[in-house]
Amino acid sequence: MTVLRYQAVNVSVTDAGSVQHFYNVEGGTIVFDENVTPYLLAELTLTLPMQPTLPPAIDQGALDALDPRNRLQAVLVATLYEYDEATGVLHSQNDVSAALNIEDRNVDWKAGTIAVRLTTDEFKLQTEANRTTEPVSFRAHQGSLIAVCNDVLAAAGVSATLDSSSVDADVTTTSAVTNMLDNPNVTGGYDITQINCTVDTNDTSWFASGTNSINLWSPTAADSYAILGPSSFAAGNFAFGMQPGHTYTLIGTGRVKTAGTGTDYPLGGSGDVHRARALVIHTIRPGGTFLSGYDLFASAQLPNVVGATARVSVTATIPLGSTAVFIRLYNGNTASQQIQWDALMLVEGDGKETDGVNLLTYFDGSTPATDLYSYAWSGTANQSSSSRTPLIDRTPDSLTLSPGQNYWSMLEPVLGAAGRRLLCDEGGSWRLVDGVAYSVPGTVVVQQSNATALSDDIDLTQPDTVYGSVVVKYTWVNPQGNTETYYDAAGTGSPTRLVEYANRSYPGPGVAAYILAKGQGRGRVMSTTAMSDFGARPYMGARVIAPYTQTQTGVASRISFDLGGAEMDVTTRGLIDTPDGAWVLAPDAVTWSEGNAATTWHGLNNDFSNLT
């Protein structure tokens, strides 16, 4: 029986006027690569389109449709056909079908050809950038890499979201923070100054953290409050080390124990900020905005409703020229009201978590360690400041897009640190996959019946392709203008592969381990060329049956179709020697349950014939 095989490759573009243009493909390559972005790259040579007229004339509309600046898509369809001479039956075997971006067009007028480069939609992330003068944060949904990717796609103008099969990862960034208050949990009471009210520093009827809270009750005047830290207005009294020109945030959880029946402070008409049931940062400054001597910054007010609980905050940049700064927890009603305060924090900065949205989660030096942070007192417990120290260095800059930076350059190292691969397949579906474990059905087999070339190279002196350890170096300039350098490393073997990323923020550990995992088993490299099978894809299993050596099995990493020669180059990873009869060599359709109940592993035929 004689079977004839041939391929047909077609390219078409529909222009803005809905006119469809078709092009003759003279040759080129179609490459699928798990390690390169975009995932699919087609570099084709097309015949210069001509009008069907005499004398011949260029089809200008068809030529213009290939101009990358028009942002049109080219539809590529490559189909492999088989014709059985004995039966006269023609059928298609497999095909490549994709709507691709036109990345580049080069006209060779002498040869009468056009070279085009077509790619999947990752190209848009590589070319779209932050066009503003301000950095753009993608930390709002940093607990989900899927959500981050969807946010990036939307910002880049890609009208797609990730496929439901995507594998998520937590890429929460971390930062060191100091809680400047020396007894934020109000443990065992608090040394404070009470003004126009009575203060109970050990109220156990309610607490947000620990076992008790501060209660301000029995106000004798509307301007009723408790002072934390120094109570004197004398010059030089800067509570908890606050300094002019710096920005601080005071955070606390408050509860209304008894609603006020009198008048809130201020009494009205003075232009003062509302202080009742609020946290206040108060400064002394000649020429201040309030009464020519003060600057006041107040949080939102707790609702005047019994049982109302809220976590509130106030952020203030201490004015230059201030001579003193102090903190007040307000009752602020003329009668009856009782206000409880607990879980207090004073931090430098905006008081937000690294997502830039939520207030900092309360902590002190006794807070138990988490997966992300450890906590400690700077001195005696409940009498000193406390710190939050990252256990994973994952800088917030890693999810920040700088002005002029393209989306892919920000996202790529974050993906690598998480061990993920973001790809847009030929069908236009975006998915986030585990870069090592991801697989697709099928096996790419190269053997005597379809191989046209095969080389077998074992070389342990090439650290870019064969390595037992990896070191990754990141260098970038932070928002403060300082150059930062971080390293990530994995493995203990030799040789060592060094990967350097310039102008990329440190995304946390993981990239080195990911690169090392993808490189395992690369001591042996088989370069194989076989007759084209348009159904072959990266992430499929790979099987190479070569002369005078055991069968090699691994994973297909790169498939390159040569349209001119009707051949494909297959690059693999993780090749291992596989003896005859190994289960991995069983045909895809064979299952153990198909065998006779009496069949044993030792009795299994090497060709699995007693299971079929």
CSV table of N, CA, C and O in Angstrom, one decimal, residues 119-225:
chain,number,residue,atom,x,y,z
A,119,THR,N,2.7,36.1,15.3
A,119,THR,CA,2.9,35.6,16.6
A,119,THR,C,1.5,35.5,17.3
A,119,THR,O,0.5,36.2,16.9
A,120,THR,N,1.4,34.7,18.4
A,120,THR,CA,0.3,34.7,19.2
A,120,THR,C,0.2,36.0,20.1
A,120,THR,O,1.1,36.8,20.0
A,121,ASP,N,-0.9,36.1,20.8
A,121,ASP,CA,-1.2,37.4,21.5
A,121,ASP,C,-0.2,37.8,22.6
A,121,ASP,O,-0.4,39.0,23.1
A,122,GLU,N,0.7,37.0,23.0
A,122,GLU,CA,1.7,37.5,24.0
A,122,GLU,C,2.4,38.7,23.5
A,122,GLU,O,3.0,39.5,24.2
A,123,PHE,N,2.5,38.7,22.2
A,123,PHE,CA,3.2,39.9,21.5
A,123,PHE,C,2.6,41.2,22.0
A,123,PHE,O,3.4,42.2,22.1
A,124,LYS,N,1.3,41.3,22.3
A,124,LYS,CA,0.7,42.5,22.7
A,124,LYS,C,1.3,42.9,24.1
A,124,LYS,O,1.5,44.1,24.4
A,125,LEU,N,1.6,42.0,25.0
A,125,LEU,CA,2.1,42.3,26.3
A,125,LEU,C,3.6,42.8,26.1
A,125,LEU,O,4.1,43.6,27.0
A,126,GLN,N,4.3,42.3,25.1
A,126,GLN,CA,5.6,42.7,24.8
A,126,GLN,C,5.8,44.1,24.2
A,126,GLN,O,6.8,44.7,24.3
A,127,THR,N,4.7,44.6,23.6
A,127,THR,CA,4.8,45.8,22.9
A,127,THR,C,4.0,46.9,23.5
A,127,THR,O,4.3,48.1,23.3
A,128,GLU,N,2.9,46.6,24.3
A,128,GLU,CA,2.2,47.6,25.0
A,128,GLU,C,2.9,47.9,26.3
A,128,GLU,O,3.5,47.1,27.0
A,129,ALA,N,2.9,49.2,26.7
A,129,ALA,CA,3.7,49.7,27.9
A,129,ALA,C,2.9,50.7,28.6
A,129,ALA,O,1.8,51.2,28.2
A,130,ASN,N,3.4,51.1,29.8
A,130,ASN,CA,2.9,52.1,30.6
A,130,ASN,C,3.2,53.5,30.0
A,130,ASN,O,4.4,53.9,29.9
A,131,ARG,N,2.2,54.1,29.4
A,131,ARG,CA,2.5,55.4,28.6
A,131,ARG,C,2.4,56.6,29.5
A,131,ARG,O,2.4,57.7,29.0
A,132,THR,N,2.2,56.4,30.8
A,132,THR,CA,2.1,57.6,31.7
A,132,THR,C,3.4,57.9,32.3
A,132,THR,O,4.4,57.3,32.1
A,133,THR,N,3.4,59.0,33.1
A,133,THR,CA,4.6,59.4,33.9
A,133,THR,C,4.6,58.8,35.3
A,133,THR,O,5.5,59.2,36.0
A,134,GLU,N,3.6,58.1,35.7
A,134,GLU,CA,3.5,57.5,37.0
A,134,GLU,C,3.6,56.0,37.0
A,134,GLU,O,3.1,55.4,36.0
A,135,PRO,N,4.1,55.4,38.0
A,135,PRO,CA,4.1,53.9,38.1
A,135,PRO,C,2.7,53.4,38.2
A,135,PRO,O,1.9,54.0,38.8
A,136,VAL,N,2.5,52.2,37.7
A,136,VAL,CA,1.1,51.5,37.8
A,136,VAL,C,1.3,50.3,38.7
A,136,VAL,O,2.1,49.4,38.4
A,137,SER,N,0.5,50.1,39.7
A,137,SER,CA,0.6,49.0,40.6
A,137,SER,C,-0.4,47.9,40.2
A,137,SER,O,-1.6,48.2,39.8
A,138,PHE,N,0.1,46.6,40.2
A,138,PHE,CA,-0.8,45.5,40.0
A,138,PHE,C,-0.9,44.6,41.2
A,138,PHE,O,-1.0,43.4,41.1
A,139,ARG,N,-0.8,45.3,42.4
A,139,ARG,CA,-0.8,44.5,43.7
A,139,ARG,C,-2.2,44.4,44.3
A,139,ARG,O,-2.3,43.7,45.3
A,140,ALA,N,-3.2,45.0,43.7
A,140,ALA,CA,-4.5,45.0,44.3
A,140,ALA,C,-5.0,43.6,44.5
A,140,ALA,O,-5.8,43.3,45.5
A,141,HIS,N,-4.7,42.6,43.6
A,141,HIS,CA,-5.2,41.2,43.7
A,141,HIS,C,-4.0,40.3,43.8
A,141,HIS,O,-4.0,39.2,43.2
A,142,GLN,N,-2.9,40.7,44.5
A,142,GLN,CA,-1.7,39.9,44.5
A,142,GLN,C,-1.8,38.5,45.1
A,142,GLN,O,-0.9,37.7,44.9
A,143,GLY,N,-2.9,38.3,45.8
A,143,GLY,CA,-3.0,36.9,46.4
A,143,GLY,C,-3.3,35.9,45.3
A,143,GLY,O,-3.3,34.7,45.6
A,144,SER,N,-3.6,36.3,44.1
A,144,SER,CA,-4.0,35.4,43.0
A,144,SER,C,-3.2,35.8,41.8
A,144,SER,O,-3.5,36.9,41.2
A,145,LEU,N,-2.3,35.0,41.3
A,145,LEU,CA,-1.6,35.3,40.1
A,145,LEU,C,-2.5,35.3,38.9
A,145,LEU,O,-2.3,36.1,37.9
A,146,ILE,N,-3.6,34.5,38.9
A,146,ILE,CA,-4.6,34.5,37.8
A,146,ILE,C,-5.2,35.9,37.8
A,146,ILE,O,-5.3,36.5,36.7
A,147,ALA,N,-5.6,36.5,38.9
A,147,ALA,CA,-6.2,37.8,38.9
A,147,ALA,C,-5.2,38.9,38.5
A,147,ALA,O,-5.6,39.8,37.7
A,148,VAL,N,-3.9,38.7,38.9
A,148,VAL,CA,-2.9,39.7,38.4
A,148,VAL,C,-2.8,39.6,36.9
A,148,VAL,O,-2.7,40.7,36.2
A,149,CYS,N,-2.7,38.4,36.3
A,149,CYS,CA,-2.6,38.3,34.9
A,149,CYS,C,-3.8,38.9,34.2
A,149,CYS,O,-3.7,39.5,33.1
A,150,ASN,N,-5.0,38.6,34.7
A,150,ASN,CA,-6.2,39.2,34.1
A,150,ASN,C,-6.2,40.7,34.1
A,150,ASN,O,-6.6,41.4,33.2
A,151,ASP,N,-5.7,41.3,35.3
A,151,ASP,CA,-5.5,42.7,35.3
A,151,ASP,C,-4.5,43.3,34.3
A,151,ASP,O,-4.8,44.3,33.7
A,152,VAL,N,-3.4,42.6,34.1
A,152,VAL,CA,-2.4,43.0,33.2
A,152,VAL,C,-3.0,42.9,31.7
A,152,VAL,O,-2.8,43.8,30.9
A,153,LEU,N,-3.7,41.8,31.4
A,153,LEU,CA,-4.3,41.7,30.1
A,153,LEU,C,-5.3,42.8,29.8
A,153,LEU,O,-5.2,43.4,28.7
A,154,ALA,N,-6.1,43.2,30.8
A,154,ALA,CA,-7.0,44.3,30.6
A,154,ALA,C,-6.3,45.6,30.4
A,154,ALA,O,-6.7,46.4,29.5
A,155,ALA,N,-5.3,45.8,31.2
A,155,ALA,CA,-4.5,47.1,31.1
A,155,ALA,C,-3.8,47.2,29.7
A,155,ALA,O,-3.7,48.3,29.2
A,156,ALA,N,-3.4,46.1,29.2
A,156,ALA,CA,-2.7,46.1,27.9
A,156,ALA,C,-3.6,46.1,26.7
A,156,ALA,O,-3.2,46.1,25.6
A,157,GLY,N,-5.0,46.1,27.0
A,157,GLY,CA,-5.9,46.1,25.9
A,157,GLY,C,-6.2,44.8,25.3
A,157,GLY,O,-6.8,44.7,24.2
A,158,VAL,N,-5.9,43.7,26.0
A,158,VAL,CA,-6.2,42.4,25.5
A,158,VAL,C,-7.6,42.0,26.0
A,158,VAL,O,-7.8,41.8,27.2
A,159,SER,N,-8.5,41.7,25.1
A,159,SER,CA,-9.9,41.4,25.5
A,159,SER,C,-10.1,39.9,25.8
A,159,SER,O,-10.7,39.2,25.0
A,160,ALA,N,-9.4,39.4,26.8
A,160,ALA,CA,-9.5,38.0,27.1
A,160,ALA,C,-9.1,37.9,28.6
A,160,ALA,O,-8.5,38.7,29.2
A,161,THR,N,-9.6,36.7,29.2
A,161,THR,CA,-9.2,36.4,30.5
A,161,THR,C,-8.7,34.9,30.5
A,161,THR,O,-8.9,34.2,29.5
A,162,LEU,N,-8.1,34.5,31.6
A,162,LEU,CA,-7.4,33.2,31.6
A,162,LEU,C,-8.4,32.1,31.6
A,162,LEU,O,-9.5,32.2,32.2
A,163,ASP,N,-8.1,31.0,30.9
A,163,ASP,CA,-8.9,29.8,30.8
A,163,ASP,C,-9.1,29.2,32.2
A,163,ASP,O,-8.2,29.4,33.1
A,164,SER,N,-10.2,28.6,32.4
A,164,SER,CA,-10.6,28.0,33.8
A,164,SER,C,-9.7,26.9,34.2
A,164,SER,O,-9.6,26.6,35.4
A,165,SER,N,-8.9,26.4,33.3
A,165,SER,CA,-7.9,25.3,33.7
A,165,SER,C,-6.6,25.9,34.3
A,165,SER,O,-5.8,25.1,34.7
A,166,SER,N,-6.5,27.2,34.3
A,166,SER,CA,-5.3,27.8,34.8
A,166,SER,C,-5.0,27.4,36.2
A,166,SER,O,-5.9,27.2,37.1
A,167,VAL,N,-3.7,27.4,36.5
A,167,VAL,CA,-3.2,27.0,37.9
A,167,VAL,C,-2.7,28.2,38.6
A,167,VAL,O,-1.8,28.9,38.2
A,168,ASP,N,-3.4,28.5,39.7
A,168,ASP,CA,-3.1,29.8,40.4
A,168,ASP,C,-1.9,29.7,41.3
A,168,ASP,O,-1.3,28.6,41.6
A,169,ALA,N,-1.4,30.8,41.8
A,169,ALA,CA,-0.3,31.0,42.7
A,169,ALA,C,-0.5,32.3,43.5
A,169,ALA,O,-1.0,33.2,43.0
A,170,ASP,N,0.0,32.3,44.7
A,170,ASP,CA,0.0,33.5,45.6
A,170,ASP,C,1.3,34.2,45.3
A,170,ASP,O,2.4,33.7,45.6
A,171,VAL,N,1.2,35.5,44.9
A,171,VAL,CA,2.4,36.3,44.6
A,171,VAL,C,2.4,37.5,45.5
A,171,VAL,O,2.9,38.6,45.1
A,172,THR,N,1.8,37.4,46.7
A,172,THR,CA,1.8,38.5,47.6
A,172,THR,C,3.2,39.1,47.9
A,172,THR,O,4.1,38.3,48.3
A,173,THR,N,3.3,40.4,47.7
A,173,THR,CA,4.6,41.0,48.0
A,173,THR,C,4.7,41.3,49.5
A,173,THR,O,3.7,41.3,50.2
A,174,THR,N,5.9,41.6,49.9
A,174,THR,CA,6.2,41.7,51.3
A,174,THR,C,6.9,43.0,51.6
A,174,THR,O,7.6,43.5,50.7
A,175,SER,N,6.8,43.5,52.8
A,175,SER,CA,7.6,44.7,53.2
A,175,SER,C,7.8,44.7,54.7
A,175,SER,O,7.0,44.2,55.5
A,176,ALA,N,8.9,45.2,55.2
A,176,ALA,CA,9.2,45.3,56.6
A,176,ALA,C,8.5,46.6,57.1
A,176,ALA,O,8.5,47.6,56.5
A,177,VAL,N,7.9,46.4,58.3
A,177,VAL,CA,7.1,47.5,58.9
A,177,VAL,C,7.5,47.6,60.4
A,177,VAL,O,7.6,46.5,61.1
A,178,THR,N,7.5,48.8,61.0
A,178,THR,CA,7.7,48.9,62.4
A,178,THR,C,6.5,49.6,63.0
A,178,THR,O,6.0,50.6,62.5
A,179,ASN,N,5.9,49.0,64.1
A,179,ASN,CA,4.8,49.6,64.8
A,179,ASN,C,5.5,50.4,65.9
A,179,ASN,O,6.1,49.9,66.9
A,180,MET,N,5.4,51.7,65.8
A,180,MET,CA,6.2,52.6,66.7
A,180,MET,C,5.7,52.7,68.1
A,180,MET,O,6.4,53.2,69.0
A,181,LEU,N,4.4,52.3,68.3
A,181,LEU,CA,3.8,52.4,69.6
A,181,LEU,C,4.4,51.3,70.6
A,181,LEU,O,4.7,50.2,70.1
A,182,ASP,N,4.6,51.7,71.8
A,182,ASP,CA,5.3,50.8,72.7
A,182,ASP,C,4.3,49.9,73.5
A,182,ASP,O,4.8,49.0,74.3
A,183,ASN,N,3.0,50.0,73.4
A,183,ASN,CA,2.1,49.1,74.1
A,183,ASN,C,0.8,49.0,73.2
A,183,ASN,O,-0.2,49.4,73.7
A,184,PRO,N,0.9,48.7,72.0
A,184,PRO,CA,-0.3,48.8,71.1
A,184,PRO,C,-1.4,47.9,71.4
A,184,PRO,O,-2.5,48.1,71.1
A,185,ASN,N,-1.1,46.8,72.2
A,185,ASN,CA,-2.1,45.8,72.5
A,185,ASN,C,-2.8,46.1,73.8
A,185,ASN,O,-3.7,45.4,74.3
A,186,VAL,N,-2.4,47.2,74.5
A,186,VAL,CA,-2.9,47.7,75.8
A,186,VAL,C,-2.9,46.6,76.8
A,186,VAL,O,-3.8,46.4,77.6
A,187,THR,N,-1.8,45.8,76.7
A,187,THR,CA,-1.6,44.7,77.7
A,187,THR,C,-1.3,45.2,79.1
A,187,THR,O,-0.3,45.9,79.2
A,188,GLY,N,-2.1,44.8,80.0
A,188,GLY,CA,-1.8,45.2,81.4
A,188,GLY,C,-1.9,46.6,81.7
A,188,GLY,O,-1.3,47.2,82.6
A,189,GLY,N,-2.7,47.4,80.9
A,189,GLY,CA,-2.9,48.8,81.2
A,189,GLY,C,-2.0,49.6,80.3
A,189,GLY,O,-1.2,49.1,79.5
A,190,TYR,N,-2.1,50.9,80.5
A,190,TYR,CA,-1.3,51.9,79.6
A,190,TYR,C,-1.1,53.2,80.3
A,190,TYR,O,-2.0,53.7,81.0
A,191,ASP,N,0.1,53.7,80.2
A,191,ASP,CA,0.4,55.0,80.8
A,191,ASP,C,0.0,56.1,79.9
A,191,ASP,O,0.6,56.3,78.9
A,192,ILE,N,-1.2,56.7,80.2
A,192,ILE,CA,-1.7,57.7,79.3
A,192,ILE,C,-2.2,58.9,80.1
A,192,ILE,O,-2.3,58.8,81.4
A,193,THR,N,-2.4,60.0,79.4
A,193,THR,CA,-3.0,61.2,80.1
A,193,THR,C,-4.4,61.4,79.7
A,193,THR,O,-4.7,61.4,78.5
A,194,GLN,N,-5.3,61.5,80.7
A,194,GLN,CA,-6.7,61.7,80.4
A,194,GLN,C,-7.1,63.1,80.5
A,194,GLN,O,-6.7,63.8,81.5
A,195,ILE,N,-7.9,63.6,79.6
A,195,ILE,CA,-8.3,65.0,79.5
A,195,ILE,C,-9.8,65.0,79.4
A,195,ILE,O,-10.4,64.5,78.5
A,196,ASN,N,-10.5,65.7,80.4
A,196,ASN,CA,-11.9,65.9,80.5
A,196,ASN,C,-12.7,64.6,80.4
A,196,ASN,O,-13.8,64.6,79.8
A,197,CYS,N,-12.1,63.5,80.8
A,197,CYS,CA,-12.9,62.2,80.9
A,197,CYS,C,-12.1,61.3,81.8
A,197,CYS,O,-11.0,61.5,82.2
A,198,THR,N,-12.8,60.1,82.1
A,198,THR,CA,-12.1,59.1,82.9
A,198,THR,C,-11.7,58.0,81.9
A,198,THR,O,-12.4,57.6,81.0
A,199,VAL,N,-10.4,57.5,82.1
A,199,VAL,CA,-9.9,56.4,81.2
A,199,VAL,C,-9.6,55.2,82.0
A,199,VAL,O,-9.0,55.2,83.0
A,200,ASP,N,-10.2,54.1,81.5
A,200,ASP,CA,-9.9,52.7,82.1
A,200,ASP,C,-9.0,52.1,81.1
A,200,ASP,O,-9.4,51.8,80.0
A,201,THR,N,-7.8,51.8,81.5
A,201,THR,CA,-6.8,51.2,80.6
A,201,THR,C,-6.8,49.7,80.6
A,201,THR,O,-6.0,49.0,80.0
A,202,ASN,N,-7.8,49.1,81.3
A,202,ASN,CA,-7.8,47.6,81.4
A,202,ASN,C,-9.3,47.2,81.3
A,202,ASN,O,-9.8,46.4,82.2
A,203,ASP,N,-10.0,47.6,80.3
A,203,ASP,CA,-11.4,47.3,80.1
A,203,ASP,C,-11.5,45.9,79.4
A,203,ASP,O,-11.1,45.8,78.2
A,204,THR,N,-11.9,44.9,80.1
A,204,THR,CA,-12.0,43.5,79.5
A,204,THR,C,-13.3,43.2,78.9
A,204,THR,O,-13.5,42.1,78.4
A,205,SER,N,-14.2,44.1,78.8
A,205,SER,CA,-15.6,43.8,78.3
A,205,SER,C,-15.5,43.7,76.8
A,205,SER,O,-16.4,43.1,76.2
A,206,TRP,N,-14.5,44.2,76.1
A,206,TRP,CA,-14.3,44.1,74.7
A,206,TRP,C,-12.9,44.3,74.3
A,206,TRP,O,-12.2,45.1,75.0
A,207,PHE,N,-12.4,43.7,73.3
A,207,PHE,CA,-11.0,43.9,72.8
A,207,PHE,C,-10.9,43.4,71.4
A,207,PHE,O,-11.7,42.5,71.0
A,208,ALA,N,-10.1,44.1,70.6
A,208,ALA,CA,-9.8,43.6,69.2
A,208,ALA,C,-8.6,42.7,69.2
A,208,ALA,O,-8.5,42.0,68.2
A,209,SER,N,-7.7,42.8,70.1
A,209,SER,CA,-6.6,42.0,70.2
A,209,SER,C,-6.2,41.8,71.7
A,209,SER,O,-6.4,42.8,72.5
A,210,GLY,N,-5.6,40.7,72.0
A,210,GLY,CA,-5.2,40.5,73.4
A,210,GLY,C,-6.4,40.2,74.3
A,210,GLY,O,-7.3,39.5,73.9
A,211,THR,N,-6.5,40.9,75.5
A,211,THR,CA,-7.6,40.6,76.5
A,211,THR,C,-8.3,41.8,77.0
A,211,THR,O,-9.2,41.7,77.8
A,212,ASN,N,-7.9,43.0,76.6
A,212,ASN,CA,-8.5,44.2,77.1
A,212,ASN,C,-8.3,45.4,76.1
A,212,ASN,O,-7.6,45.3,75.2
A,213,SER,N,-9.0,46.5,76.5
A,213,SER,CA,-9.0,47.7,75.6
A,213,SER,C,-8.9,48.9,76.5
A,213,SER,O,-9.0,48.8,77.8
A,214,ILE,N,-8.8,50.1,75.9
A,214,ILE,CA,-8.9,51.4,76.6
A,214,ILE,C,-10.3,51.9,76.5
A,214,ILE,O,-10.9,51.9,75.4
A,215,ASN,N,-10.9,52.3,77.6
A,215,ASN,CA,-12.2,52.8,77.6
A,215,ASN,C,-12.2,54.3,78.1
A,215,ASN,O,-11.7,54.6,79.2
A,216,LEU,N,-12.7,55.2,77.3
A,216,LEU,CA,-12.9,56.6,77.6
A,216,LEU,C,-14.3,56.9,78.0
A,216,LEU,O,-15.2,56.7,77.1
A,217,TRP,N,-14.6,57.2,79.2
A,217,TRP,CA,-16.0,57.4,79.7
A,217,TRP,C,-16.2,58.6,80.6
A,217,TRP,O,-15.2,59.2,81.0
A,218,SER,N,-17.4,58.9,80.9
A,218,SER,CA,-17.8,60.0,81.8
A,218,SER,C,-17.1,61.3,81.4
A,218,SER,O,-16.4,61.9,82.2
A,219,PRO,N,-17.4,61.7,80.1
A,219,PRO,CA,-16.7,63.0,79.7
A,219,PRO,C,-17.3,64.2,80.5
A,219,PRO,O,-18.5,64.2,80.8
A,220,THR,N,-16.5,65.1,80.8
A,220,THR,CA,-16.9,66.3,81.5
A,220,THR,C,-16.9,67.5,80.6
A,220,THR,O,-17.3,68.6,81.0
A,221,ALA,N,-16.4,67.3,79.3
A,221,ALA,CA,-16.5,68.4,78.3
A,221,ALA,C,-16.4,67.8,77.0
A,221,ALA,O,-16.0,66.6,76.8
A,222,ALA,N,-16.8,68.5,75.9
A,222,ALA,CA,-16.8,67.9,74.6
A,222,ALA,C,-15.4,67.6,74.2
A,222,ALA,O,-15.2,66.6,73.5
A,223,ASP,N,-14.4,68.4,74.5
A,223,ASP,CA,-13.0,68.1,74.1
A,223,ASP,C,-12.4,67.1,75.1
A,223,ASP,O,-11.5,67.5,75.9
A,224,SER,N,-12.9,65.9,75.0
A,224,SER,CA,-12.5,64.8,75.9
A,224,SER,C,-11.7,63.8,75.2
A,224,SER,O,-12.1,63.2,74.1
A,225,TYR,N,-10.5,63.4,75.7
A,225,TYR,CA,-9.6,62.5,75.0
A,225,TYR,C,-8.5,61.9,75.9
A,225,TYR,O,-8.4,62.4,77.0
